[in-house]
Structure formats: structure tokens, C-alpha cells
Amino acid sequence: MARVIGFHYTLTDKSGTTLDSSIGDEPLYFLEGAQQIIPGLEKVIALLNVGDKRKVEVKAQDAYGDINPELVVKVKKTQFPPDADLQVGDQFQVNNDAHSPVFTIMSVDTEEVTVDGNHPMAGKDLFFDVEIVGMREATEEEVTHGHAHGAHGQGHH
Ligand SMILES: [Zn+2]
């Protein structure tokens, strides 16, 4: 039977800079085995109990993968809408599919724009501080949907 597990986390990189945190916000609930969180983190959390706190180091390969140089591409400026305001650091999706990669603008030249389709956390080893705050059986609906519906299985989405 699949479980839904809730946890608080603080994510830092190698230098100790906080990249993301759930502290002061709702904990994150995920459906076990549904690839809702990165595999290297789920593997450890699946073995913990409510109340457990753990530091978890996840290598890039078990997190968002290594940087793929082929996803850094130069695009002719003419391929963007003529009125597009192209700024370094801007992010965009090529289409509206939620799973299509997000591209980040790396540089803007006179004729070309360099974009990077790697996940912003690709190539990074990640350091999580986690605390397990909830654990229950998944509802049938959650299993059907392939994701958790919050703390009580009645979350909206
Ligand atoms: Zn759902």
C-alpha cells in the first residue's frame, strides 16, 4: 500500500546557501513511488518515522542530474516575438506542457540569445535538513492521480 509522507525541509547547496525551505510554510506531502520528489531524497525518507530529523546529502546524479551541455543552445533573436523583452536570467517554456523544460536566458547578443535548458539545480549536490511530520495510507484517489492531496488527502489542485 502506498503511503503519503509529509516533511519539512531546508535545502542548501555545498556552500551552505539556502536554496529552498518549507519552514514557515506548509510541509510538503508526497505520494510514495510517484516520483514527486527526487529519488535520492525519497529513498532515505521512506525509512524514517514521524518526528525523525535527518540530514540528507543527495548527489547531483540522484537529484536533478548532471548538466547537459547540449541543452545550452544559441537561438536567433528573430525566433523570439519582436516585442519580447529579453533579459539575462529570464525563464520561459517552449510550450505550455508542464513537463517541457524551462529555459533560462544566459546572454543576449545583437543577433543571438544563449539559453540553458538545464534544471537550475542540475549538476548540484543538494543538502537537505528534513523532519518527518506526517505519514498515512494514500487514498485511492491519490493513487489514481499519482500525487498526494495534502495532509488529509482532501487537498485541492
Ligand atoms: Zn489529484
mmCIF file of C-alpha atoms and ligand atoms in Angstrom:
data_model
loop_
_atom_site.group_PDB
_atom_site.id
_atom_site.type_symbol
_atom_site.label_atom_id
_atom_site.label_comp_id
_atom_site.label_asym_id
_atom_site.label_seq_id
_atom_site.Cartn_x
_atom_site.Cartn_y
_atom_site.Cartn_z
ATOM 1 C CA MET A 1 0.000 0.000 0.000
ATOM 2 C CA ALA A 2 1.401 3.319 -0.984
ATOM 3 C CA ARG A 3 1.878 5.917 1.707
ATOM 4 C CA VAL A 4 1.650 9.685 1.770
ATOM 5 C CA ILE A 5 4.504 11.238 3.711
ATOM 6 C CA GLY A 6 4.776 14.841 4.840
ATOM 7 C CA PHE A 7 8.009 16.567 5.753
ATOM 8 C CA HIS A 8 9.555 19.936 6.387
ATOM 9 C CA TYR A 9 12.815 20.649 4.642
ATOM 10 C CA THR A 10 15.545 23.177 4.215
ATOM 11 C CA LEU A 11 17.666 22.752 1.117
ATOM 12 C CA THR A 12 21.180 24.154 0.929
ATOM 13 C CA ASP A 13 23.970 23.848 -1.594
ATOM 14 C CA LYS A 14 27.591 22.915 -0.925
ATOM 15 C CA SER A 15 28.452 26.423 0.261
ATOM 16 C CA GLY A 16 25.607 26.432 2.799
ATOM 17 C CA THR A 17 23.415 28.858 0.862
ATOM 18 C CA THR A 18 19.717 28.137 1.367
ATOM 19 C CA LEU A 19 18.081 27.320 -1.972
ATOM 20 C CA ASP A 20 14.615 26.457 -0.735
ATOM 21 C CA SER A 21 12.775 25.798 2.509
ATOM 22 C CA SER A 22 9.320 24.812 3.731
ATOM 23 C CA ILE A 23 9.870 26.310 7.188
ATOM 24 C CA GLY A 24 7.142 28.840 7.954
ATOM 25 C CA ASP A 25 5.050 27.306 5.201
ATOM 26 C CA GLU A 26 3.057 24.086 4.767
ATOM 27 C CA PRO A 27 5.098 20.893 4.895
ATOM 28 C CA LEU A 28 5.497 19.045 1.611
ATOM 29 C CA TYR A 29 3.329 15.931 1.194
ATOM 30 C CA PHE A 30 4.204 13.383 -1.455
ATOM 31 C CA LEU A 31 2.894 10.038 -2.664
ATOM 32 C CA GLU A 32 5.458 7.306 -2.271
ATOM 33 C CA GLY A 33 6.733 5.826 -5.525
ATOM 34 C CA ALA A 34 5.142 8.505 -7.702
ATOM 35 C CA GLN A 35 8.375 10.409 -8.430
ATOM 36 C CA GLN A 36 7.036 13.523 -6.764
ATOM 37 C CA ILE A 37 10.346 14.224 -5.051
ATOM 38 C CA ILE A 38 13.890 13.463 -6.156
ATOM 39 C CA PRO A 39 14.790 9.763 -5.858
ATOM 40 C CA GLY A 40 17.840 10.241 -3.632
ATOM 41 C CA LEU A 41 15.714 12.014 -1.033
ATOM 42 C CA GLU A 42 12.715 9.652 -1.201
ATOM 43 C CA LYS A 43 14.964 6.630 -0.649
ATOM 44 C CA VAL A 44 16.043 7.991 2.756
ATOM 45 C CA ILE A 45 12.697 9.467 3.833
ATOM 46 C CA ALA A 46 10.904 6.163 3.146
ATOM 47 C CA LEU A 47 12.887 4.608 6.013
ATOM 48 C CA LEU A 48 12.077 7.314 8.589
ATOM 49 C CA ASN A 49 9.240 7.731 11.067
ATOM 50 C CA VAL A 50 7.167 10.724 12.138
ATOM 51 C CA GLY A 51 9.282 13.003 14.316
ATOM 52 C CA ASP A 52 12.581 11.900 12.792
ATOM 53 C CA LYS A 53 15.024 14.595 11.750
ATOM 54 C CA ARG A 54 17.796 13.814 9.347
ATOM 55 C CA LYS A 55 20.455 15.490 7.237
ATOM 56 C CA VAL A 56 20.404 14.011 3.760
ATOM 57 C CA GLU A 57 23.058 14.624 1.142
ATOM 58 C CA VAL A 58 21.926 13.892 -2.394
ATOM 59 C CA LYS A 59 24.471 13.742 -5.190
ATOM 60 C CA ALA A 60 23.576 15.587 -8.396
ATOM 61 C CA GLN A 61 23.057 12.277 -10.234
ATOM 62 C CA ASP A 62 20.325 11.313 -7.734
ATOM 63 C CA ALA A 63 18.820 14.798 -7.713
ATOM 64 C CA TYR A 64 18.342 16.817 -10.903
ATOM 65 C CA GLY A 65 21.090 15.108 -12.895
ATOM 66 C CA ASP A 66 24.322 16.358 -14.337
ATOM 67 C CA ILE A 67 24.479 19.433 -16.520
ATOM 68 C CA ASN A 68 23.847 18.508 -20.147
ATOM 69 C CA PRO A 69 25.940 20.828 -22.370
ATOM 70 C CA GLU A 70 23.641 20.045 -25.309
ATOM 71 C CA LEU A 71 20.843 21.910 -23.564
ATOM 72 C CA VAL A 72 22.823 25.147 -23.757
ATOM 73 C CA VAL A 73 21.883 26.497 -27.178
ATOM 74 C CA LYS A 74 22.114 29.679 -29.216
ATOM 75 C CA VAL A 75 18.861 30.891 -30.701
ATOM 76 C CA LYS A 76 18.474 33.584 -33.374
ATOM 77 C CA LYS A 77 16.831 36.665 -31.920
ATOM 78 C CA THR A 78 14.384 36.577 -34.825
ATOM 79 C CA GLN A 79 12.852 33.421 -33.333
ATOM 80 C CA PHE A 80 11.533 35.392 -30.395
ATOM 81 C CA PRO A 81 8.486 37.635 -30.701
ATOM 82 C CA PRO A 82 9.666 41.058 -31.982
ATOM 83 C CA ASP A 83 8.408 42.821 -28.851
ATOM 84 C CA ALA A 84 9.972 40.314 -26.405
ATOM 85 C CA ASP A 85 11.965 41.992 -23.656
ATOM 86 C CA LEU A 86 14.907 39.588 -23.404
ATOM 87 C CA GLN A 87 16.749 39.861 -20.104
ATOM 88 C CA VAL A 88 19.528 37.668 -18.758
ATOM 89 C CA GLY A 89 18.041 35.397 -16.086
ATOM 90 C CA ASP A 90 14.535 35.391 -17.571
ATOM 91 C CA GLN A 91 12.945 31.968 -17.808
ATOM 92 C CA PHE A 92 10.465 30.654 -20.317
ATOM 93 C CA GLN A 93 8.919 27.424 -21.563
ATOM 94 C CA VAL A 94 8.900 26.487 -25.211
ATOM 95 C CA ASN A 95 5.300 25.293 -24.975
ATOM 96 C CA ASN A 96 2.647 25.082 -22.300
ATOM 97 C CA ASP A 97 3.209 21.447 -21.346
ATOM 98 C CA ALA A 98 4.044 21.418 -17.630
ATOM 99 C CA HIS A 99 6.778 18.864 -18.268
ATOM 100 C CA SER A 100 8.630 20.687 -21.023
ATOM 101 C CA PRO A 101 11.980 22.103 -19.932
ATOM 102 C CA VAL A 102 12.287 25.612 -18.592
ATOM 103 C CA PHE A 103 14.931 27.630 -20.415
ATOM 104 C CA THR A 104 16.931 30.385 -18.760
ATOM 105 C CA ILE A 105 18.415 33.234 -20.795
ATOM 106 C CA MET A 106 22.184 33.240 -20.240
ATOM 107 C CA SER A 107 23.237 36.060 -22.565
ATOM 108 C CA VAL A 108 21.750 38.349 -25.176
ATOM 109 C CA ASP A 109 23.865 39.433 -28.157
ATOM 110 C CA THR A 110 22.972 41.563 -31.135
ATOM 111 C CA GLU A 111 21.721 38.642 -33.168
ATOM 112 C CA GLU A 112 21.712 35.660 -30.877
ATOM 113 C CA VAL A 113 20.365 34.669 -27.482
ATOM 114 C CA THR A 114 22.047 31.903 -25.471
ATOM 115 C CA VAL A 115 19.595 29.839 -23.468
ATOM 116 C CA ASP A 116 20.125 26.998 -20.991
ATOM 117 C CA GLY A 117 17.516 24.233 -20.699
ATOM 118 C CA ASN A 118 19.153 22.520 -17.738
ATOM 119 C CA HIS A 119 17.262 22.471 -14.471
ATOM 120 C CA PRO A 120 18.607 25.315 -12.304
ATOM 121 C CA MET A 121 19.715 22.685 -9.768
ATOM 122 C CA ALA A 122 21.301 20.346 -12.331
ATOM 123 C CA GLY A 123 24.909 19.479 -11.532
ATOM 124 C CA LYS A 124 24.484 20.448 -7.884
ATOM 125 C CA ASP A 125 24.890 18.200 -4.868
ATOM 126 C CA LEU A 126 21.997 19.019 -2.557
ATOM 127 C CA PHE A 127 21.911 19.065 1.222
ATOM 128 C CA PHE A 128 18.545 18.590 2.895
ATOM 129 C CA ASP A 129 17.574 19.032 6.529
ATOM 130 C CA VAL A 130 14.326 17.117 6.833
ATOM 131 C CA GLU A 131 11.793 16.492 9.579
ATOM 132 C CA ILE A 132 9.022 13.965 9.049
ATOM 133 C CA VAL A 133 5.704 15.455 10.200
ATOM 134 C CA GLY A 134 3.080 13.097 8.803
ATOM 135 C CA MET A 135 2.562 9.634 7.408
ATOM 136 C CA ARG A 136 -0.652 7.880 6.353
ATOM 137 C CA GLU A 137 -2.017 5.477 3.796
ATOM 138 C CA ALA A 138 -2.694 7.023 0.409
ATOM 139 C CA THR A 139 -6.330 7.314 -0.653
ATOM 140 C CA GLU A 140 -7.494 5.538 -3.795
ATOM 141 C CA GLU A 141 -7.937 8.903 -5.442
ATOM 142 C CA GLU A 142 -4.340 9.891 -4.719
ATOM 143 C CA VAL A 143 -3.057 6.616 -6.159
ATOM 144 C CA THR A 144 -5.179 7.179 -9.279
ATOM 145 C CA HIS A 145 -3.939 10.743 -9.673
ATOM 146 C CA GLY A 146 -0.330 9.840 -8.943
ATOM 147 C CA HIS A 147 0.170 12.584 -6.344
ATOM 148 C CA ALA A 148 -0.633 13.461 -2.745
ATOM 149 C CA HIS A 149 -3.608 15.622 -1.779
ATOM 150 C CA GLY A 150 -2.136 17.382 1.234
ATOM 151 C CA ALA A 151 -2.151 16.465 4.900
ATOM 152 C CA HIS A 152 -5.591 14.808 4.956
ATOM 153 C CA GLY A 153 -6.000 13.576 1.389
ATOM 154 C CA GLN A 154 -8.536 16.270 0.569
ATOM 155 C CA GLY A 155 -6.241 18.916 -0.807
ATOM 156 C CA HIS A 156 -7.373 20.956 -3.756
ATOM 157 C CA HIS A 157 -5.476 21.225 -7.003
HETATM 158 ZN ZN ZN B 1 -5.178 14.789 -7.636
#
